[in-house]
Amino acid sequence: MKALLKIDNLNGGYYGQDIIRGVSLDIERGDFMGIIGPNGSGKTTLLRLCSRILAIRAGGIYFDKADIARMGLKEFCRKVAFVAQDISGSFSLSVAELVLMGRIPHLKRLQFETKKDLAIAEEALALTGSAGLKDKMINELSAGERQRVIIARALAQEPVLLLLDEPTSHLDIGHQIQIMDLLKKLNHRNNLTIVMVLHDLNLASAYCNRICLLDGGKISREGAPEEVLTYQNIEAVYKTIVVVNVNPVTKKPNVILVPGEK
């Protein structure tokens, strides 16, 4: 199968230092890929390189065989959407206005939104359970509400590939499941390809069909949850003792922390 996103011997980082070093990874169309790893392993850096926020210093990233560094920005944003981890900031916009910004890549220069654009934005709000917030100002929202609205803006782009950096980090357990269920539904129903950074290993296990475990800016393991989430792999990378059994509902690996000595 031809990779939708091909990461080839990639190097990149910040201030002249490579955080990601020699990473090669193929994301197939329809994948739900989880990127996991300890703090500082390069998860967010990898996503920022794939979203063009950071410049590639060596190697390459190819979307449907096209070098993303050579794609026009609007063309890239019509196909790839990115939800960042940091959702702080001051927005003097309503929720409806912010979500409509997701339609910008589909508009011509100086063109106003059409009825179709408004309908797509409203559907994105409904899908994320945010329709009741559309008349509120962004600054009036809780962190969890704001996260759902930011995801709605990304969905309004109608992307082929959705990149998310810890989209559940500001949400309670109920909203975590709602967002993950929504993403899985879009993955299945719309064949939306998803790559997301997650700290919660059990969420990654339950929802992702493939997992990439990073360690020190390199890939330690990659494959199905059953192949990656073994106690040996987790203990080697996270330096933490765990027990891994099988979740009786999902039949996927279930990671249990073992507390240290008191």
mmCIF file of C-alpha atoms in Angstrom:
data_model
loop_
_atom_site.group_PDB
_atom_site.id
_atom_site.type_symbol
_atom_site.label_atom_id
_atom_site.label_comp_id
_atom_site.label_asym_id
_atom_site.label_seq_id
_atom_site.Cartn_x
_atom_site.Cartn_y
_atom_site.Cartn_z
ATOM 1 C CA MET A 1 0.000 0.000 0.000
ATOM 2 C CA LYS A 2 1.257 3.476 -0.862
ATOM 3 C CA ALA A 3 1.991 5.600 2.206
ATOM 4 C CA LEU A 4 -0.148 8.716 2.593
ATOM 5 C CA LEU A 5 2.585 10.330 4.685
ATOM 6 C CA LYS A 6 6.157 9.145 4.331
ATOM 7 C CA ILE A 7 8.778 10.302 6.819
ATOM 8 C CA ASP A 8 12.217 9.544 5.408
ATOM 9 C CA ASN A 9 15.384 9.664 7.547
ATOM 10 C CA LEU A 10 14.153 12.846 9.210
ATOM 11 C CA ASN A 11 16.232 15.214 11.324
ATOM 12 C CA GLY A 12 14.957 18.392 12.952
ATOM 13 C CA GLY A 13 14.631 20.346 16.156
ATOM 14 C CA TYR A 14 15.295 23.729 17.697
ATOM 15 C CA TYR A 15 18.125 26.272 17.825
ATOM 16 C CA GLY A 16 20.544 24.180 15.809
ATOM 17 C CA GLN A 17 19.966 21.021 17.858
ATOM 18 C CA ASP A 18 18.378 17.931 16.345
ATOM 19 C CA ILE A 19 15.686 16.499 18.620
ATOM 20 C CA ILE A 20 14.435 14.074 15.945
ATOM 21 C CA ARG A 21 17.286 12.043 14.489
ATOM 22 C CA GLY A 22 17.019 9.644 11.566
ATOM 23 C CA VAL A 23 13.305 8.878 11.924
ATOM 24 C CA SER A 24 11.640 6.957 9.086
ATOM 25 C CA LEU A 25 7.948 6.095 9.295
ATOM 26 C CA ASP A 26 5.145 5.360 6.825
ATOM 27 C CA ILE A 27 1.595 6.448 7.671
ATOM 28 C CA GLU A 28 -0.892 4.540 5.540
ATOM 29 C CA ARG A 29 -4.196 6.011 4.378
ATOM 30 C CA GLY A 30 -6.810 5.240 7.040
ATOM 31 C CA ASP A 31 -4.296 4.707 9.861
ATOM 32 C CA PHE A 32 -4.991 5.826 13.417
ATOM 33 C CA MET A 33 -1.392 6.223 14.578
ATOM 34 C CA GLY A 34 -0.446 6.996 18.170
ATOM 35 C CA ILE A 35 2.909 8.603 18.955
ATOM 36 C CA ILE A 36 4.021 7.811 22.504
ATOM 37 C CA GLY A 37 7.179 8.179 24.540
ATOM 38 C CA PRO A 38 8.551 9.812 27.680
ATOM 39 C CA ASN A 39 8.915 13.571 28.096
ATOM 40 C CA GLY A 40 11.659 14.898 25.844
ATOM 41 C CA SER A 41 11.543 11.955 23.447
ATOM 42 C CA GLY A 42 10.576 14.162 20.474
ATOM 43 C CA LYS A 43 6.844 13.493 20.104
ATOM 44 C CA THR A 44 5.738 17.111 19.707
ATOM 45 C CA THR A 45 8.795 17.951 17.619
ATOM 46 C CA LEU A 46 7.943 15.166 15.175
ATOM 47 C CA LEU A 47 4.374 16.451 14.822
ATOM 48 C CA ARG A 48 5.577 20.038 14.320
ATOM 49 C CA LEU A 49 7.912 18.885 11.557
ATOM 50 C CA CYS A 50 5.030 17.047 9.866
ATOM 51 C CA SER A 51 2.821 20.153 10.127
ATOM 52 C CA ARG A 52 5.536 22.474 8.685
ATOM 53 C CA ILE A 53 5.743 24.535 11.859
ATOM 54 C CA LEU A 54 9.381 23.496 12.095
ATOM 55 C CA ALA A 55 11.734 23.380 9.133
ATOM 56 C CA ILE A 56 13.288 20.056 8.173
ATOM 57 C CA ARG A 57 17.071 20.018 8.473
ATOM 58 C CA ALA A 58 17.745 16.644 6.879
ATOM 59 C CA GLY A 59 15.692 13.928 5.238
ATOM 60 C CA GLY A 60 12.167 14.589 4.024
ATOM 61 C CA ILE A 61 8.423 14.285 4.610
ATOM 62 C CA TYR A 62 6.150 13.411 1.694
ATOM 63 C CA PHE A 63 2.368 13.697 1.539
ATOM 64 C CA ASP A 64 0.964 11.437 -1.186
ATOM 65 C CA LYS A 65 4.475 11.493 -2.746
ATOM 66 C CA ALA A 66 4.657 15.322 -2.730
ATOM 67 C CA ASP A 67 7.461 16.953 -0.727
ATOM 68 C CA ILE A 68 5.586 18.993 1.908
ATOM 69 C CA ALA A 69 8.344 21.618 1.919
ATOM 70 C CA ARG A 70 7.524 22.375 -1.729
ATOM 71 C CA MET A 71 3.734 22.353 -1.434
ATOM 72 C CA GLY A 72 1.852 25.653 -1.459
ATOM 73 C CA LEU A 73 0.618 26.533 2.018
ATOM 74 C CA LYS A 74 -3.075 26.626 1.057
ATOM 75 C CA GLU A 75 -2.766 23.328 -0.800
ATOM 76 C CA PHE A 76 -1.099 21.773 2.248
ATOM 77 C CA CYS A 77 -3.751 23.148 4.642
ATOM 78 C CA ARG A 78 -6.587 21.812 2.485
ATOM 79 C CA LYS A 79 -5.223 18.330 3.102
ATOM 80 C CA VAL A 80 -3.509 18.453 6.501
ATOM 81 C CA ALA A 81 -4.850 19.969 9.748
ATOM 82 C CA PHE A 82 -2.933 20.343 13.002
ATOM 83 C CA VAL A 83 -4.271 20.663 16.564
ATOM 84 C CA ALA A 84 -1.526 21.936 18.857
ATOM 85 C CA GLN A 85 -1.119 21.031 22.515
ATOM 86 C CA ASP A 86 -0.909 24.652 23.671
ATOM 87 C CA ILE A 87 -4.398 26.124 23.364
ATOM 88 C CA SER A 88 -3.715 29.158 25.528
ATOM 89 C CA GLY A 89 -3.790 32.694 24.176
ATOM 90 C CA SER A 90 -6.089 35.638 23.792
ATOM 91 C CA PHE A 91 -8.748 35.451 21.071
ATOM 92 C CA SER A 92 -11.202 38.326 20.483
ATOM 93 C CA LEU A 93 -13.337 35.984 18.398
ATOM 94 C CA SER A 94 -16.531 34.072 18.872
ATOM 95 C CA VAL A 95 -16.494 30.296 18.677
ATOM 96 C CA ALA A 96 -18.343 30.409 15.330
ATOM 97 C CA GLU A 97 -15.774 32.855 13.901
ATOM 98 C CA LEU A 98 -12.836 30.750 15.060
ATOM 99 C CA VAL A 99 -14.227 27.539 13.576
ATOM 100 C CA LEU A 100 -14.953 29.327 10.286
ATOM 101 C CA MET A 101 -11.228 30.092 10.085
ATOM 102 C CA GLY A 102 -10.825 26.420 9.206
ATOM 103 C CA ARG A 103 -12.441 27.215 5.848
ATOM 104 C CA ILE A 104 -9.740 29.765 4.851
ATOM 105 C CA PRO A 105 -7.665 27.248 2.822
ATOM 106 C CA HIS A 106 -10.750 26.561 0.672
ATOM 107 C CA LEU A 107 -11.500 30.219 -0.097
ATOM 108 C CA LYS A 108 -10.118 32.320 -2.918
ATOM 109 C CA ARG A 109 -8.384 35.602 -2.164
ATOM 110 C CA LEU A 110 -10.856 38.127 -0.677
ATOM 111 C CA GLN A 111 -13.704 35.599 -1.006
ATOM 112 C CA PHE A 112 -16.354 35.508 1.737
ATOM 113 C CA GLU A 113 -17.650 32.298 3.254
ATOM 114 C CA THR A 114 -20.529 30.654 1.407
ATOM 115 C CA LYS A 115 -23.548 28.800 2.786
ATOM 116 C CA LYS A 116 -21.582 25.606 2.243
ATOM 117 C CA ASP A 117 -18.714 26.895 4.395
ATOM 118 C CA LEU A 118 -21.135 27.885 7.158
ATOM 119 C CA ALA A 119 -22.788 24.442 7.028
ATOM 120 C CA ILE A 120 -19.417 22.654 7.254
ATOM 121 C CA ALA A 121 -18.409 24.787 10.255
ATOM 122 C CA GLU A 122 -21.735 24.085 11.974
ATOM 123 C CA GLU A 123 -21.325 20.349 11.361
ATOM 124 C CA ALA A 124 -17.821 20.471 12.881
ATOM 125 C CA LEU A 125 -19.223 22.206 15.963
ATOM 126 C CA ALA A 126 -21.992 19.620 16.254
ATOM 127 C CA LEU A 127 -19.579 16.706 15.878
ATOM 128 C CA THR A 128 -17.431 17.963 18.756
ATOM 129 C CA GLY A 129 -20.409 18.726 20.992
ATOM 130 C CA SER A 130 -19.708 22.449 20.727
ATOM 131 C CA ALA A 131 -22.805 23.717 18.886
ATOM 132 C CA GLY A 132 -24.165 25.310 22.048
ATOM 133 C CA LEU A 133 -20.974 27.360 22.388
ATOM 134 C CA LYS A 134 -20.983 29.010 18.962
ATOM 135 C CA ASP A 135 -22.078 32.468 20.185
ATOM 136 C CA LYS A 136 -19.635 32.552 23.098
ATOM 137 C CA MET A 137 -16.276 34.315 22.975
ATOM 138 C CA ILE A 138 -13.240 32.048 23.023
ATOM 139 C CA ASN A 139 -11.913 33.705 26.174
ATOM 140 C CA GLU A 140 -15.094 32.717 28.026
ATOM 141 C CA LEU A 141 -14.532 28.983 27.553
ATOM 142 C CA SER A 142 -13.013 26.455 29.893
ATOM 143 C CA ALA A 143 -9.853 24.666 28.783
ATOM 144 C CA GLY A 144 -11.863 21.565 27.831
ATOM 145 C CA GLU A 145 -14.421 23.565 25.853
ATOM 146 C CA ARG A 146 -11.673 25.437 24.055
ATOM 147 C CA GLN A 147 -9.959 22.175 23.118
ATOM 148 C CA ARG A 148 -13.134 20.836 21.520
ATOM 149 C CA VAL A 149 -13.567 24.084 19.571
ATOM 150 C CA ILE A 150 -9.971 23.957 18.304
ATOM 151 C CA ILE A 151 -10.611 20.402 17.102
ATOM 152 C CA ALA A 152 -13.806 21.638 15.409
ATOM 153 C CA ARG A 153 -11.770 24.270 13.564
ATOM 154 C CA ALA A 154 -9.406 21.562 12.315
ATOM 155 C CA LEU A 155 -12.335 19.397 11.168
ATOM 156 C CA ALA A 156 -13.773 22.398 9.288
ATOM 157 C CA GLN A 157 -10.688 22.250 7.065
ATOM 158 C CA GLU A 158 -11.988 18.874 5.816
ATOM 159 C CA PRO A 159 -8.484 17.410 5.990
ATOM 160 C CA VAL A 160 -7.319 14.080 4.644
ATOM 161 C CA LEU A 161 -4.750 13.876 7.456
ATOM 162 C CA LEU A 162 -5.336 15.156 10.984
ATOM 163 C CA LEU A 163 -2.375 15.727 13.321
ATOM 164 C CA LEU A 164 -3.140 16.191 17.029
ATOM 165 C CA ASP A 165 -0.776 16.886 19.913
ATOM 166 C CA GLU A 166 -2.303 15.487 23.116
ATOM 167 C CA PRO A 167 -5.881 16.501 22.273
ATOM 168 C CA THR A 168 -7.280 15.041 25.508
ATOM 169 C CA SER A 169 -4.785 16.597 27.931
ATOM 170 C CA HIS A 170 -7.186 19.317 29.166
ATOM 171 C CA LEU A 171 -10.300 17.130 29.269
ATOM 172 C CA ASP A 172 -11.983 15.126 32.016
ATOM 173 C CA ILE A 173 -12.403 11.397 31.486
ATOM 174 C CA GLY A 174 -15.902 11.752 30.000
ATOM 175 C CA HIS A 175 -14.806 14.304 27.404
ATOM 176 C CA GLN A 176 -11.641 12.303 26.704
ATOM 177 C CA ILE A 177 -13.768 9.343 25.639
ATOM 178 C CA GLN A 178 -16.129 11.586 23.646
ATOM 179 C CA ILE A 179 -13.249 13.100 21.674
ATOM 180 C CA MET A 180 -11.521 9.766 21.123
ATOM 181 C CA ASP A 181 -14.815 8.137 20.061
ATOM 182 C CA LEU A 182 -15.410 11.030 17.654
ATOM 183 C CA LEU A 183 -11.946 10.700 16.131
ATOM 184 C CA LYS A 184 -12.339 6.933 15.772
ATOM 185 C CA LYS A 185 -15.734 7.458 14.100
ATOM 186 C CA LEU A 186 -14.226 9.928 11.625
ATOM 187 C CA ASN A 187 -11.351 7.539 11.037
ATOM 188 C CA HIS A 188 -13.764 4.707 10.174
ATOM 189 C CA ARG A 189 -16.613 6.603 8.493
ATOM 190 C CA ASN A 190 -14.638 9.213 6.545
ATOM 191 C CA ASN A 191 -11.369 7.285 6.208
ATOM 192 C CA LEU A 192 -9.700 10.241 7.969
ATOM 193 C CA THR A 193 -6.071 9.414 8.637
ATOM 194 C CA ILE A 194 -5.056 10.429 12.162
ATOM 195 C CA VAL A 195 -1.671 10.835 13.814
ATOM 196 C CA MET A 196 -1.788 11.888 17.431
ATOM 197 C CA VAL A 197 0.597 12.317 20.336
ATOM 198 C CA LEU A 198 -0.702 10.714 23.527
ATOM 199 C CA HIS A 199 0.695 10.371 27.037
ATOM 200 C CA ASP A 200 -2.006 7.930 28.129
ATOM 201 C CA LEU A 201 -0.783 4.520 26.991
ATOM 202 C CA ASN A 202 -4.164 2.887 27.548
ATOM 203 C CA LEU A 203 -5.971 5.443 25.368
ATOM 204 C CA ALA A 204 -3.384 4.811 22.679
ATOM 205 C CA SER A 205 -3.881 1.072 23.045
ATOM 206 C CA ALA A 206 -7.684 1.251 22.923
ATOM 207 C CA TYR A 207 -8.039 3.555 19.908
ATOM 208 C CA CYS A 208 -4.939 3.319 17.712
ATOM 209 C CA ASN A 209 -4.348 0.578 15.164
ATOM 210 C CA ARG A 210 -0.628 1.405 15.139
ATOM 211 C CA ILE A 211 1.695 2.886 17.739
ATOM 212 C CA CYS A 212 5.120 4.485 17.389
ATOM 213 C CA LEU A 213 7.232 4.538 20.555
ATOM 214 C CA LEU A 214 9.903 7.249 20.562
ATOM 215 C CA ASP A 215 12.962 7.312 22.774
ATOM 216 C CA GLY A 216 15.659 9.963 22.578
ATOM 217 C CA GLY A 217 14.418 11.306 19.245
ATOM 218 C CA LYS A 218 14.490 7.894 17.569
ATOM 219 C CA ILE A 219 11.928 5.138 17.016
ATOM 220 C CA SER A 220 12.275 2.454 19.654
ATOM 221 C CA ARG A 221 9.342 0.300 18.483
ATOM 222 C CA GLU A 222 6.548 0.635 15.899
ATOM 223 C CA GLY A 223 3.630 -1.618 15.113
ATOM 224 C CA ALA A 224 0.284 -2.836 16.453
ATOM 225 C CA PRO A 225 -0.500 -2.085 20.128
ATOM 226 C CA GLU A 226 0.155 -5.732 21.014
ATOM 227 C CA GLU A 227 3.644 -5.488 19.518
ATOM 228 C CA VAL A 228 4.645 -2.178 21.091
ATOM 229 C CA LEU A 229 2.945 -2.107 24.489
ATOM 230 C CA THR A 230 4.786 -4.955 26.163
ATOM 231 C CA TYR A 231 6.121 -4.582 29.681
ATOM 232 C CA GLN A 232 9.659 -5.044 28.344
ATOM 233 C CA ASN A 233 9.360 -2.167 25.849
ATOM 234 C CA ILE A 234 7.662 0.161 28.335
ATOM 235 C CA GLU A 235 10.120 -0.529 31.144
ATOM 236 C CA ALA A 236 13.099 -0.083 28.798
ATOM 237 C CA VAL A 237 11.943 3.332 27.547
ATOM 238 C CA TYR A 238 10.033 4.809 30.517
ATOM 239 C CA LYS A 239 12.311 3.317 33.206
ATOM 240 C CA THR A 240 9.189 2.368 35.149
ATOM 241 C CA ILE A 241 7.938 -1.040 36.264
ATOM 242 C CA VAL A 242 4.531 -1.922 34.825
ATOM 243 C CA VAL A 243 2.226 -4.886 34.431
ATOM 244 C CA VAL A 244 0.605 -5.391 31.034
ATOM 245 C CA ASN A 245 -2.507 -7.531 30.754
ATOM 246 C CA VAL A 246 -5.410 -7.676 28.295
ATOM 247 C CA ASN A 247 -8.314 -5.240 28.544
ATOM 248 C CA PRO A 248 -11.405 -7.480 28.773
ATOM 249 C CA VAL A 249 -13.494 -5.077 26.651
ATOM 250 C CA THR A 250 -11.103 -3.925 23.894
ATOM 251 C CA LYS A 251 -8.901 -7.070 23.940
ATOM 252 C CA LYS A 252 -5.963 -4.659 23.638
ATOM 253 C CA PRO A 253 -2.992 -4.314 26.020
ATOM 254 C CA ASN A 254 -3.814 -2.687 29.361
ATOM 255 C CA VAL A 255 -0.913 -1.027 31.196
ATOM 256 C CA ILE A 256 -0.969 -1.018 35.000
ATOM 257 C CA LEU A 257 1.489 1.083 36.956
ATOM 258 C CA VAL A 258 3.364 -0.546 39.814
ATOM 259 C CA PRO A 259 3.917 1.963 42.640
ATOM 260 C CA GLY A 260 7.437 2.311 43.966
ATOM 261 C CA GLU A 261 8.490 1.723 47.535
ATOM 262 C CA LYS A 262 6.908 3.953 50.176
#
